[in-house]
């Protein structure tokens, strides 16, 4: 009986030590360099000045047209990731690159046409040309968006609606390329886009 009690006591002590070890693992230790836990979260809720939000931005994909009229981020090469939301709703909103070489202030207003691959482009065989309904090249999908756009369109020719503006010094433009597979959805998205640029930029469709 004495030996049984000793065995039970040893097992109980070993179990308590194991539980304490498991509990210690659940408590994050501080990183002495930045005061954060190993998983990147802030160890102190009181020190708001050092709190960093590492959660990914949420994007509302219920909106049929996602348009940001703020200034675009600088293009940093094709390795740069695109903004969230592009291509997620059957459309792709992009800046028109090279517009100052192909357009004049007389082109200001709403533009329509197609975005198509241009493998014969001697400067970049991966180029995606933005071509007007009359067949004139207005510009190209910029380097910032090019890789993502090529993946999204799968090198198909997609229609677009867009605009060109002139601030008295430089020309700039944006387009909304739309998946043509659903004609009704395409028409609705075009109308919403035109209403948006009318409300935000004062550009009316002819």
Short mmCIF file of C-alpha atoms in Angstrom, two decimals:
data_model
loop_
_atom_site.label_atom_id
_atom_site.label_comp_id
_atom_site.label_asym_id
_atom_site.label_seq_id
_atom_site.Cartn_x
_atom_site.Cartn_y
_atom_site.Cartn_z
CA UNK A 1 0.00 0.00 0.00
CA UNK A 2 2.86 2.35 0.83
CA UNK A 3 4.47 1.84 -2.58
CA UNK A 4 1.17 2.45 -4.36
CA UNK A 5 0.78 5.83 -2.61
CA UNK A 6 4.33 6.79 -3.57
CA UNK A 7 3.68 5.90 -7.24
CA UNK A 8 0.44 7.89 -7.26
CA UNK A 9 2.22 10.91 -5.72
CA UNK A 10 5.04 10.76 -8.29
CA UNK A 11 2.55 10.54 -11.18
CA UNK A 12 0.56 13.48 -9.81
CA UNK A 13 3.68 15.65 -9.48
CA UNK A 14 4.82 14.75 -13.01
CA UNK A 15 1.38 15.61 -14.38
CA UNK A 16 1.37 19.02 -12.64
CA UNK A 17 4.83 19.82 -13.99
CA UNK A 18 3.72 18.89 -17.53
CA UNK A 19 0.61 21.11 -17.26
CA UNK A 20 2.70 24.05 -16.06
CA UNK A 21 5.06 23.61 -19.03
CA UNK A 22 2.15 23.60 -21.47
CA UNK A 23 0.73 26.75 -19.84
CA UNK A 24 4.05 28.57 -20.22
CA UNK A 25 3.99 27.90 -23.97
CA UNK A 26 0.73 29.82 -24.33
CA UNK A 27 2.24 33.02 -22.86
CA UNK A 28 4.10 35.05 -25.55
CA UNK A 29 7.55 36.22 -24.60
CA UNK A 30 8.76 39.69 -25.42
CA UNK A 31 11.17 40.44 -28.22
CA UNK A 32 13.80 42.65 -26.58
CA UNK A 33 14.42 44.57 -29.81
CA UNK A 34 10.91 45.82 -30.54
CA UNK A 35 8.83 44.82 -27.51
CA UNK A 36 6.59 42.53 -29.52
CA UNK A 37 5.69 38.88 -29.14
CA UNK A 38 7.17 36.31 -31.55
CA UNK A 39 3.98 36.23 -33.61
CA UNK A 40 4.31 39.96 -34.32
CA UNK A 41 1.50 41.13 -31.99
CA UNK A 42 2.03 43.96 -29.52
CA UNK A 43 2.63 42.73 -25.97
CA UNK A 44 1.22 45.87 -24.35
CA UNK A 45 -2.18 47.35 -25.07
CA UNK A 46 -1.25 50.46 -23.09
CA UNK A 47 1.61 51.48 -25.39
CA UNK A 48 -0.46 52.60 -28.36
CA UNK A 49 2.44 54.44 -29.94
CA UNK A 50 4.20 51.17 -30.76
CA UNK A 51 1.13 49.21 -31.81
CA UNK A 52 1.30 47.98 -35.39
CA UNK A 53 -1.64 46.65 -37.36
CA UNK A 54 -0.46 43.73 -39.42
CA UNK A 55 -3.88 42.43 -40.43
CA UNK A 56 -4.62 42.42 -44.15
CA UNK A 57 -6.99 45.12 -45.42
CA UNK A 58 -10.51 43.94 -46.02
CA UNK A 59 -12.03 44.61 -49.41
CA UNK A 60 -15.74 44.83 -50.08
CA UNK A 61 -16.21 42.82 -53.25
CA UNK A 62 -19.98 43.37 -53.21
CA UNK A 63 -19.41 46.62 -55.09
CA UNK A 64 -19.72 45.96 -58.82
CA UNK A 65 -17.24 48.70 -59.75
CA UNK A 66 -14.22 49.44 -57.56
CA UNK A 67 -12.83 52.88 -58.42
CA UNK A 68 -10.23 54.87 -56.53
CA UNK A 69 -9.96 58.46 -57.75
CA UNK A 70 -7.00 59.23 -55.50
CA UNK A 71 -3.47 59.46 -56.84
CA UNK A 72 -2.03 56.16 -57.98
CA UNK A 73 1.00 54.72 -56.22
CA UNK A 74 4.24 55.21 -58.15
CA UNK A 75 4.97 52.39 -60.54
CA UNK A 76 7.91 50.43 -59.15
CA UNK A 77 8.30 47.70 -61.77
CA UNK A 78 6.38 44.57 -62.55
CA UNK A 79 7.20 42.83 -59.31
CA UNK A 80 5.00 45.32 -57.45
CA UNK A 81 1.74 43.81 -56.19
CA UNK A 82 -1.47 45.47 -57.34
CA UNK A 83 -4.11 47.01 -55.15
CA UNK A 84 -6.74 44.66 -53.69
CA UNK A 85 -9.91 44.24 -55.71
CA UNK A 86 -8.61 44.43 -59.27
CA UNK A 87 -10.19 41.76 -61.40
CA UNK A 88 -12.29 40.40 -58.55
CA UNK A 89 -15.67 41.52 -59.90
CA UNK A 90 -15.22 40.92 -63.62
CA UNK A 91 -13.51 44.26 -64.20
CA UNK A 92 -10.02 45.74 -64.00
CA UNK A 93 -9.39 49.43 -63.25
CA UNK A 94 -6.01 50.66 -64.51
CA UNK A 95 -4.01 53.73 -65.43
CA UNK A 96 -3.27 54.45 -69.09
CA UNK A 97 0.51 54.54 -69.49
CA UNK A 98 2.19 56.39 -72.35
CA UNK A 99 -0.85 58.56 -72.94
CA UNK A 100 1.21 61.74 -73.42
CA UNK A 101 2.92 60.16 -76.46
CA UNK A 102 -0.31 59.11 -78.14
CA UNK A 103 -2.98 61.67 -77.22
CA UNK A 104 -3.59 65.41 -77.21
CA UNK A 105 -5.95 67.65 -75.21
CA UNK A 106 -8.49 67.16 -78.00
CA UNK A 107 -8.93 63.56 -76.77
CA UNK A 108 -10.18 64.64 -73.34
CA UNK A 109 -13.41 62.93 -72.32
CA UNK A 110 -14.88 59.45 -72.29
CA UNK A 111 -13.02 56.81 -74.29
CA UNK A 112 -14.06 53.33 -75.40
CA UNK A 113 -12.33 50.50 -77.19
CA UNK A 114 -10.46 47.28 -76.45
CA UNK A 115 -7.37 46.19 -74.57
CA UNK A 116 -5.40 43.70 -76.63
CA UNK A 117 -2.00 41.96 -76.60
CA UNK A 118 0.69 43.52 -78.78
CA UNK A 119 3.34 40.79 -79.25
CA UNK A 120 4.93 42.74 -82.12
CA UNK A 121 5.86 45.62 -79.80
CA UNK A 122 9.63 45.97 -80.22
CA UNK A 123 10.06 47.55 -76.78
CA UNK A 124 7.97 45.01 -74.85
CA UNK A 125 6.38 41.93 -76.48
CA UNK A 126 4.29 41.49 -73.31
CA UNK A 127 2.62 44.87 -73.84
CA UNK A 128 -1.17 45.21 -73.61
CA UNK A 129 -2.31 48.03 -75.89
CA UNK A 130 -5.30 50.26 -75.13
CA UNK A 131 -6.91 50.84 -78.52
CA UNK A 132 -9.83 53.16 -79.27
CA UNK A 133 -12.92 52.17 -81.23
CA UNK A 134 -11.39 53.89 -84.26
CA UNK A 135 -8.31 51.64 -84.03
CA UNK A 136 -5.89 54.24 -82.64
CA UNK A 137 -3.53 53.21 -79.84
CA UNK A 138 -4.16 55.52 -76.88
CA UNK A 139 -1.61 53.99 -74.52
CA UNK A 140 -0.79 50.80 -72.66
CA UNK A 141 -1.47 48.99 -69.42
CA UNK A 142 1.27 50.33 -67.12
CA UNK A 143 4.12 48.29 -65.66
CA UNK A 144 2.49 48.49 -62.22
CA UNK A 145 -0.54 46.52 -63.44
CA UNK A 146 0.79 44.56 -66.40
CA UNK A 147 1.49 41.13 -64.91
CA UNK A 148 -1.73 41.05 -62.94
CA UNK A 149 -3.73 42.24 -65.93
CA UNK A 150 -2.24 39.57 -68.21
CA UNK A 151 -3.16 36.89 -65.68
CA UNK A 152 -6.65 38.33 -65.31
CA UNK A 153 -7.53 38.64 -69.01
CA UNK A 154 -5.65 35.46 -70.02
CA UNK A 155 -4.45 37.35 -73.09
CA UNK A 156 -7.99 37.80 -74.39
CA UNK A 157 -9.12 41.04 -76.02
CA UNK A 158 -11.36 42.83 -73.53
CA UNK A 159 -13.55 45.91 -74.08
CA UNK A 160 -13.05 48.99 -71.91
CA UNK A 161 -14.63 52.28 -71.01
CA UNK A 162 -12.49 55.06 -69.60
CA UNK A 163 -11.58 58.72 -69.60
CA UNK A 164 -8.81 61.16 -70.42
CA UNK A 165 -8.33 64.39 -68.46
CA UNK A 166 -6.03 67.39 -68.92
CA UNK A 167 -4.97 69.64 -66.04
CA UNK A 168 -3.43 72.32 -68.21
CA UNK A 169 0.01 70.71 -68.10
CA UNK A 170 -0.26 66.95 -68.54
CA UNK A 171 -2.68 64.36 -69.84
CA UNK A 172 -3.74 61.35 -67.80
CA UNK A 173 -6.30 58.61 -68.18
CA UNK A 174 -7.88 55.58 -66.57
CA UNK A 175 -9.82 52.67 -68.01
CA UNK A 176 -12.17 50.01 -66.72
CA UNK A 177 -11.70 46.79 -68.73
CA UNK A 178 -14.75 44.57 -68.41
CA UNK A 179 -15.19 40.84 -68.98
CA UNK A 180 -17.49 40.63 -72.03
CA UNK A 181 -18.95 37.18 -71.24
CA UNK A 182 -22.04 38.66 -69.54
CA UNK A 183 -23.49 41.37 -71.79
CA UNK A 184 -26.05 42.60 -69.27
CA UNK A 185 -23.46 42.85 -66.49
CA UNK A 186 -21.06 44.63 -68.81
CA UNK A 187 -23.67 47.25 -69.73
CA UNK A 188 -24.56 47.83 -66.09
CA UNK A 189 -20.92 48.20 -65.07
CA UNK A 190 -20.27 50.66 -67.89
CA UNK A 191 -23.23 52.78 -66.79
CA UNK A 192 -22.09 52.76 -63.16
CA UNK A 193 -18.57 53.72 -64.21
CA UNK A 194 -19.83 56.62 -66.34
CA UNK A 195 -21.99 57.83 -63.46
CA UNK A 196 -18.96 57.66 -61.16
CA UNK A 197 -16.68 59.75 -63.36
CA UNK A 198 -19.50 62.22 -63.95
CA UNK A 199 -20.02 62.64 -60.20
CA UNK A 200 -16.30 62.67 -59.27
CA UNK A 201 -14.65 64.35 -62.26
CA UNK A 202 -17.46 66.08 -64.09
CA UNK A 203 -16.86 64.04 -67.27
CA UNK A 204 -20.08 63.35 -69.11
CA UNK A 205 -20.63 60.65 -71.70
CA UNK A 206 -21.54 61.91 -75.16
#
